[in-house]
Short mmCIF file of C-alpha atoms in Angstrom, two decimals:
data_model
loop_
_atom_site.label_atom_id
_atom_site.label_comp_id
_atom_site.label_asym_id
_atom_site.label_seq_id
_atom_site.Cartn_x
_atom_site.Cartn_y
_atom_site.Cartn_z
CA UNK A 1 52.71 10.53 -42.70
CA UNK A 2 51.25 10.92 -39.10
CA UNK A 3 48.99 13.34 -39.96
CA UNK A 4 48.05 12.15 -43.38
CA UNK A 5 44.25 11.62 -42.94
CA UNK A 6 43.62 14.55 -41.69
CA UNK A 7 45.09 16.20 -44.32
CA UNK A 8 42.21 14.13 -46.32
CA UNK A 9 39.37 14.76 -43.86
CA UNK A 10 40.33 17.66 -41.59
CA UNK A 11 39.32 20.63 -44.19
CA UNK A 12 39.15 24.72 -43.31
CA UNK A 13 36.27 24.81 -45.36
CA UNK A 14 33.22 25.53 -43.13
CA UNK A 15 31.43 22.22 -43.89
CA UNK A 16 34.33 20.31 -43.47
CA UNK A 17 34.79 17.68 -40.61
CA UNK A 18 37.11 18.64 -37.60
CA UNK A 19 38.88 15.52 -36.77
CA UNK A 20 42.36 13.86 -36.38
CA UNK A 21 43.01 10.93 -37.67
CA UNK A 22 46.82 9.24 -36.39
CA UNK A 23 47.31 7.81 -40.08
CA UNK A 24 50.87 6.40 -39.32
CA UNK A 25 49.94 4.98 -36.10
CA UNK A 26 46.99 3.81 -36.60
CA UNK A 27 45.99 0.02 -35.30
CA UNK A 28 43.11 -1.99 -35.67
CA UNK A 29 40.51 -2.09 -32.65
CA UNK A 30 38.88 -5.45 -32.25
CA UNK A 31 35.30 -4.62 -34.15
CA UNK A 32 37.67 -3.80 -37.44
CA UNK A 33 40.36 -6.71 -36.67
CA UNK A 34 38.22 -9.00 -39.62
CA UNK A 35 38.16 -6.39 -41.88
CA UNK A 36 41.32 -5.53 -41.58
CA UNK A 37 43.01 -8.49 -41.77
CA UNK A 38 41.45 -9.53 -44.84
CA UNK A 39 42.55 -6.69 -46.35
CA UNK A 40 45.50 -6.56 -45.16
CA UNK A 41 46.32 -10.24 -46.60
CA UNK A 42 45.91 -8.43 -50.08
CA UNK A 43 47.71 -5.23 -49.24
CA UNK A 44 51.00 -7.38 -48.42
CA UNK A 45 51.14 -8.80 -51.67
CA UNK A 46 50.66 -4.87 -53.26
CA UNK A 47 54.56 -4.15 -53.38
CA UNK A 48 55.61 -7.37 -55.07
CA UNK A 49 52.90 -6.82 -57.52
CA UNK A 50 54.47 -3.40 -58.54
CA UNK A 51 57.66 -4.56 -58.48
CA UNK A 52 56.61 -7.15 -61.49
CA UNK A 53 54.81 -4.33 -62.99
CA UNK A 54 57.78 -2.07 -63.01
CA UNK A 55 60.30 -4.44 -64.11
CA UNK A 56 58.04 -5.97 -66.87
CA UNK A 57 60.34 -5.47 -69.94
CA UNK A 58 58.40 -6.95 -72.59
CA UNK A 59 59.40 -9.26 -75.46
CA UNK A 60 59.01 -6.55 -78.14
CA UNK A 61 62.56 -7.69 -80.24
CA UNK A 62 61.62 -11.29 -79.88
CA UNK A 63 57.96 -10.72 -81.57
CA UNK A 64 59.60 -8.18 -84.07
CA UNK A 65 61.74 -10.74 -84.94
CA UNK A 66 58.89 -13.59 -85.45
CA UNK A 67 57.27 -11.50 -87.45
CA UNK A 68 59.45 -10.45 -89.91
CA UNK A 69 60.71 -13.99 -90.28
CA UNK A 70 57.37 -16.02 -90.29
CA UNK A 71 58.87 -19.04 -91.87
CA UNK A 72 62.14 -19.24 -89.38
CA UNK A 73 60.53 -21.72 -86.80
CA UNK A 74 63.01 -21.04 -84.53
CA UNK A 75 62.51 -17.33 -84.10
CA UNK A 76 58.67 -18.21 -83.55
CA UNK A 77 59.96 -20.47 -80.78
CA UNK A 78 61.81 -17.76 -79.13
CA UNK A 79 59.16 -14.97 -79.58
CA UNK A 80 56.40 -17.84 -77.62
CA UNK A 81 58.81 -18.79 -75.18
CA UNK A 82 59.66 -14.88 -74.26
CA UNK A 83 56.06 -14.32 -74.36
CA UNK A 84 54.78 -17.27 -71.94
CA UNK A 85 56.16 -16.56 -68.62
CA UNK A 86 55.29 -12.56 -69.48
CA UNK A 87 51.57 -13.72 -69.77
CA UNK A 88 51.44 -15.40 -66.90
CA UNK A 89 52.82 -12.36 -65.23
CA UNK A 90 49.68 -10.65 -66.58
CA UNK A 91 47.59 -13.05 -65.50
CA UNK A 92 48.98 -12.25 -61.62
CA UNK A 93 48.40 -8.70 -61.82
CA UNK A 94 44.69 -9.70 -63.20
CA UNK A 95 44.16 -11.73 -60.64
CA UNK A 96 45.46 -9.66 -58.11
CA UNK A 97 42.81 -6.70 -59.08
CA UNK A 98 40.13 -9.18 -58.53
CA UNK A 99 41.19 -9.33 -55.05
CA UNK A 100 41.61 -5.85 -54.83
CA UNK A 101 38.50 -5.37 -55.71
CA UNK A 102 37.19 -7.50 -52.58
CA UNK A 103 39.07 -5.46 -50.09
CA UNK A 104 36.98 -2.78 -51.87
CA UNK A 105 34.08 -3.77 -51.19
CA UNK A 106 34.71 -5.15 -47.43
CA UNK A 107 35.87 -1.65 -46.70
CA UNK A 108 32.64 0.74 -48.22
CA UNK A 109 30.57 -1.46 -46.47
CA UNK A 110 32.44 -1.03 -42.89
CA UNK A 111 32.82 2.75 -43.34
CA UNK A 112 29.63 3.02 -44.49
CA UNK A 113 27.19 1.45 -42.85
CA UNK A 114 24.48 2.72 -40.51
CA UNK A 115 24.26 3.56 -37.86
CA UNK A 116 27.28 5.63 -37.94
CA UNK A 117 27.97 8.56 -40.63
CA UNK A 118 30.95 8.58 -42.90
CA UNK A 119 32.49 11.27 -41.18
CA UNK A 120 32.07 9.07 -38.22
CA UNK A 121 33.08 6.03 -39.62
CA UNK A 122 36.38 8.07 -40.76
CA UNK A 123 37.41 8.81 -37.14
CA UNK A 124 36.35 6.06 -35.37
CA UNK A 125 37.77 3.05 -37.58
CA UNK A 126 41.03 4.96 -38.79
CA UNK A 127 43.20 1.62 -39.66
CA UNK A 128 40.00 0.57 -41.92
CA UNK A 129 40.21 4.68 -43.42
CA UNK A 130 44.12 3.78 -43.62
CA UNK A 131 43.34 0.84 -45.82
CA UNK A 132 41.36 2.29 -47.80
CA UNK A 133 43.65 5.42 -49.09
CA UNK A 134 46.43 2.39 -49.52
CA UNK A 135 44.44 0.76 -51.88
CA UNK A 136 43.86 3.89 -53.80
CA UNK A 137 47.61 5.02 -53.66
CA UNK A 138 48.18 1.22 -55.05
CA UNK A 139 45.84 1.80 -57.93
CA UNK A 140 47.25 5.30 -58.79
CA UNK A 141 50.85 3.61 -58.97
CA UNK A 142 49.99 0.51 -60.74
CA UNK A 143 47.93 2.92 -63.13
CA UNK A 144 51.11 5.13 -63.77
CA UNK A 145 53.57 2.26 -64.63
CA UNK A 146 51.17 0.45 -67.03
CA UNK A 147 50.55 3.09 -68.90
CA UNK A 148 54.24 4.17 -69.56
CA UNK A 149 54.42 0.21 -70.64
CA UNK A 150 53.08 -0.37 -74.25
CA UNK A 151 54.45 -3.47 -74.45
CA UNK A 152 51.88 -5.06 -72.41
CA UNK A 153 49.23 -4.95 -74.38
CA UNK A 154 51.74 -5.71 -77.81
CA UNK A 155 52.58 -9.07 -75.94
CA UNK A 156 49.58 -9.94 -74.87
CA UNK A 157 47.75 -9.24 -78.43
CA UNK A 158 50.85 -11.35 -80.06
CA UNK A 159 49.78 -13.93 -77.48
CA UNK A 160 46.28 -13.91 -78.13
CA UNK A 161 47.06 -14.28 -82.11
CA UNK A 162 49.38 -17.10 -81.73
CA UNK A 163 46.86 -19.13 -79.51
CA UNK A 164 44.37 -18.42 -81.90
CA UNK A 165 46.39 -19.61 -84.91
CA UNK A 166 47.38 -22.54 -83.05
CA UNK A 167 44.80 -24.05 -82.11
CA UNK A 168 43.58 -23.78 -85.82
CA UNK A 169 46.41 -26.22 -86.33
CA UNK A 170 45.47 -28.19 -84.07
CA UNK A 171 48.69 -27.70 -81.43
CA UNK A 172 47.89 -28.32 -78.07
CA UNK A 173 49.65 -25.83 -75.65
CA UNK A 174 50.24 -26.10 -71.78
CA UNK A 175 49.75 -22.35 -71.42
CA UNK A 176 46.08 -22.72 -72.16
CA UNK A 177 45.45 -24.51 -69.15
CA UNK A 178 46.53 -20.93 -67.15
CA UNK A 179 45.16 -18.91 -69.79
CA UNK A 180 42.71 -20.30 -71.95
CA UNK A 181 40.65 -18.66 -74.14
CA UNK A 182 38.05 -17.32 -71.85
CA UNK A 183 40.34 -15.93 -69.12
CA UNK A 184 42.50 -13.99 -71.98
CA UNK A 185 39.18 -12.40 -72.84
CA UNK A 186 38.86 -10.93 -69.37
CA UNK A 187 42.77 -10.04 -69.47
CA UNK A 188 42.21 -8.43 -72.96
CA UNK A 189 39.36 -6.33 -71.74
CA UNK A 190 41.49 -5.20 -68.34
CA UNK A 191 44.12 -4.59 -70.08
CA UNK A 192 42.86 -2.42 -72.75
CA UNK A 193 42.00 0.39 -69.90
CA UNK A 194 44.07 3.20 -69.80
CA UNK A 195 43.84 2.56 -66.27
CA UNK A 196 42.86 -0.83 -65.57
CA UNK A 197 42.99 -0.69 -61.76
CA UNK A 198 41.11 2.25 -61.98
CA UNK A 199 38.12 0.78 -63.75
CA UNK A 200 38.56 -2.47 -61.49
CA UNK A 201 37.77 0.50 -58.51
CA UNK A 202 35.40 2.18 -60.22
CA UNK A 203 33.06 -0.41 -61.01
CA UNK A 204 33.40 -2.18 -58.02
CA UNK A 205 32.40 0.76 -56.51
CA UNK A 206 29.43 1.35 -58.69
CA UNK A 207 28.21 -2.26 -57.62
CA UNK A 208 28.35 -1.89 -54.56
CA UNK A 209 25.93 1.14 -54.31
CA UNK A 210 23.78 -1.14 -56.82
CA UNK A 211 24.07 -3.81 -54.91
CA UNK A 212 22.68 -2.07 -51.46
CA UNK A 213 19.97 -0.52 -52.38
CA UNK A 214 18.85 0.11 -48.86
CA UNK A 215 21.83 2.13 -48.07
CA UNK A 216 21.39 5.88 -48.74
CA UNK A 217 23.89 6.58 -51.42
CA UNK A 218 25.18 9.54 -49.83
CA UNK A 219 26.87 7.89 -47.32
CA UNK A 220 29.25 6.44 -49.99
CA UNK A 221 29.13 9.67 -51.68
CA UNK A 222 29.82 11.37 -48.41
CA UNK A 223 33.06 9.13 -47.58
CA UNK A 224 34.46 9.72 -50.85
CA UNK A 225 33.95 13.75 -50.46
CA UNK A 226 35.54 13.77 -46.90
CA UNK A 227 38.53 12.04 -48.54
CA UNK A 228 38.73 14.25 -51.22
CA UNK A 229 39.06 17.49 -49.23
CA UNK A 230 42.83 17.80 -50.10
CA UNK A 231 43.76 21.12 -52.13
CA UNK A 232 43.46 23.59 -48.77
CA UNK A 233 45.61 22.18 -46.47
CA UNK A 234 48.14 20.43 -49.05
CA UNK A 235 51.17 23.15 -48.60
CA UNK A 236 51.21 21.98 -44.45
CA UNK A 237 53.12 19.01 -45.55
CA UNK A 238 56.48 19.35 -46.84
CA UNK A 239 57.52 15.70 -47.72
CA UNK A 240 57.02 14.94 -51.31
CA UNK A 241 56.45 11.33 -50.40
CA UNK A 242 53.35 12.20 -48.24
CA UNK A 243 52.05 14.78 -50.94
CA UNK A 244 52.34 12.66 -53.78
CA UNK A 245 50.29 9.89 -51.57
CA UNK A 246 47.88 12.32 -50.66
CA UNK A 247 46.90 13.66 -54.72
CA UNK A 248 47.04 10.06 -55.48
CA UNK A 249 43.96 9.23 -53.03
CA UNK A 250 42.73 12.39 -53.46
CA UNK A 251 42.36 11.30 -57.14
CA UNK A 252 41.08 7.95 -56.80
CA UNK A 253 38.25 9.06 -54.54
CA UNK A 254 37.33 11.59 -57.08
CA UNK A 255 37.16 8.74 -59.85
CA UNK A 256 35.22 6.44 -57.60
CA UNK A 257 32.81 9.51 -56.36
CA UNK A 258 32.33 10.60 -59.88
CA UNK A 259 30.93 6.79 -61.06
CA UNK A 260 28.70 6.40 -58.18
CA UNK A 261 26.79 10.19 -58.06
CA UNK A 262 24.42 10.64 -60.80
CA UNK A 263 25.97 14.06 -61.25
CA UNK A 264 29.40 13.07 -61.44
CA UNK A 265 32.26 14.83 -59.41
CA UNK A 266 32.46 17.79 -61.56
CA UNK A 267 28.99 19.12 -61.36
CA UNK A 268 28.28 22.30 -59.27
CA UNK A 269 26.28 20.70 -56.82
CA UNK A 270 29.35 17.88 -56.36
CA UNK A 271 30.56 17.98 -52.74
CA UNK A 272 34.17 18.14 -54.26
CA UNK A 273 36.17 21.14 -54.86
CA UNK A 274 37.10 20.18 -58.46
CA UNK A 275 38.60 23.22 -59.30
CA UNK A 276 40.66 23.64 -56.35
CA UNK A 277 41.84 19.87 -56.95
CA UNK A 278 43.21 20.13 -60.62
CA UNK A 279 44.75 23.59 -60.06
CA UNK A 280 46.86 21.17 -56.59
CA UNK A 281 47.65 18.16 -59.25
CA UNK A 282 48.83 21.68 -62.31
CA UNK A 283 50.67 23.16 -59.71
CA UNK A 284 52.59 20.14 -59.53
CA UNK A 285 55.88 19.19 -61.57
CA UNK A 286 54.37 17.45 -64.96
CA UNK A 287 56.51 14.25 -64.50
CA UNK A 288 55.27 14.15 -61.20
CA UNK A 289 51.83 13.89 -61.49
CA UNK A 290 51.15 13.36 -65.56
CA UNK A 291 49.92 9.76 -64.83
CA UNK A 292 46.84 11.58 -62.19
CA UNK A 293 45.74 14.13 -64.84
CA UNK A 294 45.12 11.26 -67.22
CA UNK A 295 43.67 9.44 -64.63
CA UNK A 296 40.99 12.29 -64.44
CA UNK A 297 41.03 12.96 -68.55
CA UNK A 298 40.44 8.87 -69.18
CA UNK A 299 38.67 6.88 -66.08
CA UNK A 300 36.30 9.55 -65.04
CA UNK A 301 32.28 9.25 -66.40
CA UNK A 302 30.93 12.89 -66.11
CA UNK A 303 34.03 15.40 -66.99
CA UNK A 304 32.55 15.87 -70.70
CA UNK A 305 29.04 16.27 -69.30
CA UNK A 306 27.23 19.56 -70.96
CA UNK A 307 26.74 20.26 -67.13
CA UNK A 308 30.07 20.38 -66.43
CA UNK A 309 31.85 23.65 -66.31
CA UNK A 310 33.67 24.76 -68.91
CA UNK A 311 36.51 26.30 -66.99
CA UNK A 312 36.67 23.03 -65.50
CA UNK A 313 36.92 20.94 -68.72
CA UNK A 314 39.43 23.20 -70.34
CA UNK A 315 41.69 22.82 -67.10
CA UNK A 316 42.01 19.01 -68.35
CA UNK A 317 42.74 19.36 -71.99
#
């Protein structure tokens, strides 16, 4: 993936920046050492956390079980004690999004900041620009295995019911003191995305351009739009590995670009080249990238805007 960011940044359009950026080399210089290593202390943990994700099995016989046998107290027993540890597994993943969500924000506001311009930013601090598209590959892939995984949200509504009929009968349970009944809440509501990591992104992002209302919104605008520059030079790279990465950040920036413009990323004015970057994800294998189409169809804000092209909205049916 040497050349990976400038596959991102490094565009033949006429607007486009002209830069490379060493994406597989790339080290931290001492102004972006803090940064970095904050972030970096949540990146580590990223693998691990997809691991649990991917081998989350659910306890879908156990609850079946419970159910259909309301009055067998042992088979309620089981179904709780199968569900437990699961939810607490949740509640990692929850709490790891939170952090996520910090290294967010640390980043926009390095590659953002005055005096510099994005494009700038982009070239100068490329382990920070590294970072950044590994947090969005991260979301893309934790976004694609929990939504082939229906029995996360059946366990954690069975848990939610069980608490709640519990503590009606007065049964005091040790698993409230990791998730009581406000913290579930917060799980319920993350988990009920489509793609909870996503939305974590997304409105992080939109904060943060709240949040700094001194700083000209294009240059977050303008980041995201350099990284999204993908669809012409995609065919130089023939590793799968290193394409897939690059539609997976070239699809989170477009989420996170269209919830911070007021137009949205499929507007004709947008600085992204929507068209050209649906047709890249169609021409695609549908296994392969399935999980990024709904990513555009479900997390974005604008696609069913009356300003939005048709041809464009009938490329995402």
């Amino acid at each position: 993936m040497g050349n990976l960011l400038k596959v991102l940044t490094c565009t033949e359009l006429e607007q486009g920046p002209n830069f490379f950026l060493d994406f597989e080399n790339a080290q931290p210089t001492d102004g972006e050492r803090e940064v970095w290593n904050q972030v970096n202390s949540v990146l580590q943990d990223s693998e691990s956390i997809l691991a649990g994700l991917q081998a989350y099995k659910g306890a879908g016989q156990e609850i079946r079980d419970a159910i259909q046998n309301p009055n067998v107290l042992s088979l309620q027993e089981q179904a709780w004690n199968s569900v437990c540890p699961l939810v607490i597994k949740l509640k990692n993943f929850y709490d790891f999004s939170n952090r996520l969500e910090d290294a967010l924000k640390s980043l926009l506001e390095s590659l953002t900041c005055a005096p510099l311009t994005p494009t700038q930013h982009l070239e100068r601090e490329q382990a920070l620009a590294k970072q950044f598209a590994e947090i969005l590959h991260f979301t893309l892939r934790f976004d694609e295995l929990k939504m082939r995984n229906p029995a996360i949200q059946n366990d954690f509504s069975y848990y939610r019911r069980t608490i709640s009929r519990n503590r009606l009968n007065n049964m005091n349970l040790d698993i409230e003191n990791e998730v009581n009944n406000e913290m579930a809440n917060k799980m319920s509501l993350f988990y009920a995305e489509a793609t909870p990591m996503l939305k974590t992104l997304s409105n992080a992002t939109t904060n943060f351009v709240t949040e700094n209302k001194t700083l000209p919104l294009d240059n977050t605008t303008d980041c995201l739009s350099t990284m999204a520059k993908t669809p012409t030079i995609m065919s130089r790279f023939s590793s799968e590995d290193t394409r897939l990465f690059c539609m997976r950040v070239m699809v989170g920036v477009i989420i996170l670009y269209d919830h911070v413009h007021p137009n949205g990323a499929f507007n004709k004015s947008s600085k992204i080249d929507m068209k050209g970057c649906i047709k890249v994800l169609k021409d695609q294998p549908a296994e392969k990238v399935g999980g990024l189409l709904d990513a555009l169809k479900f997390t974005t804000k604008h696609l069913n805007d009356e300003s939005t092209p048709k041809n464009i909205r009938t490329m995402l049916p």
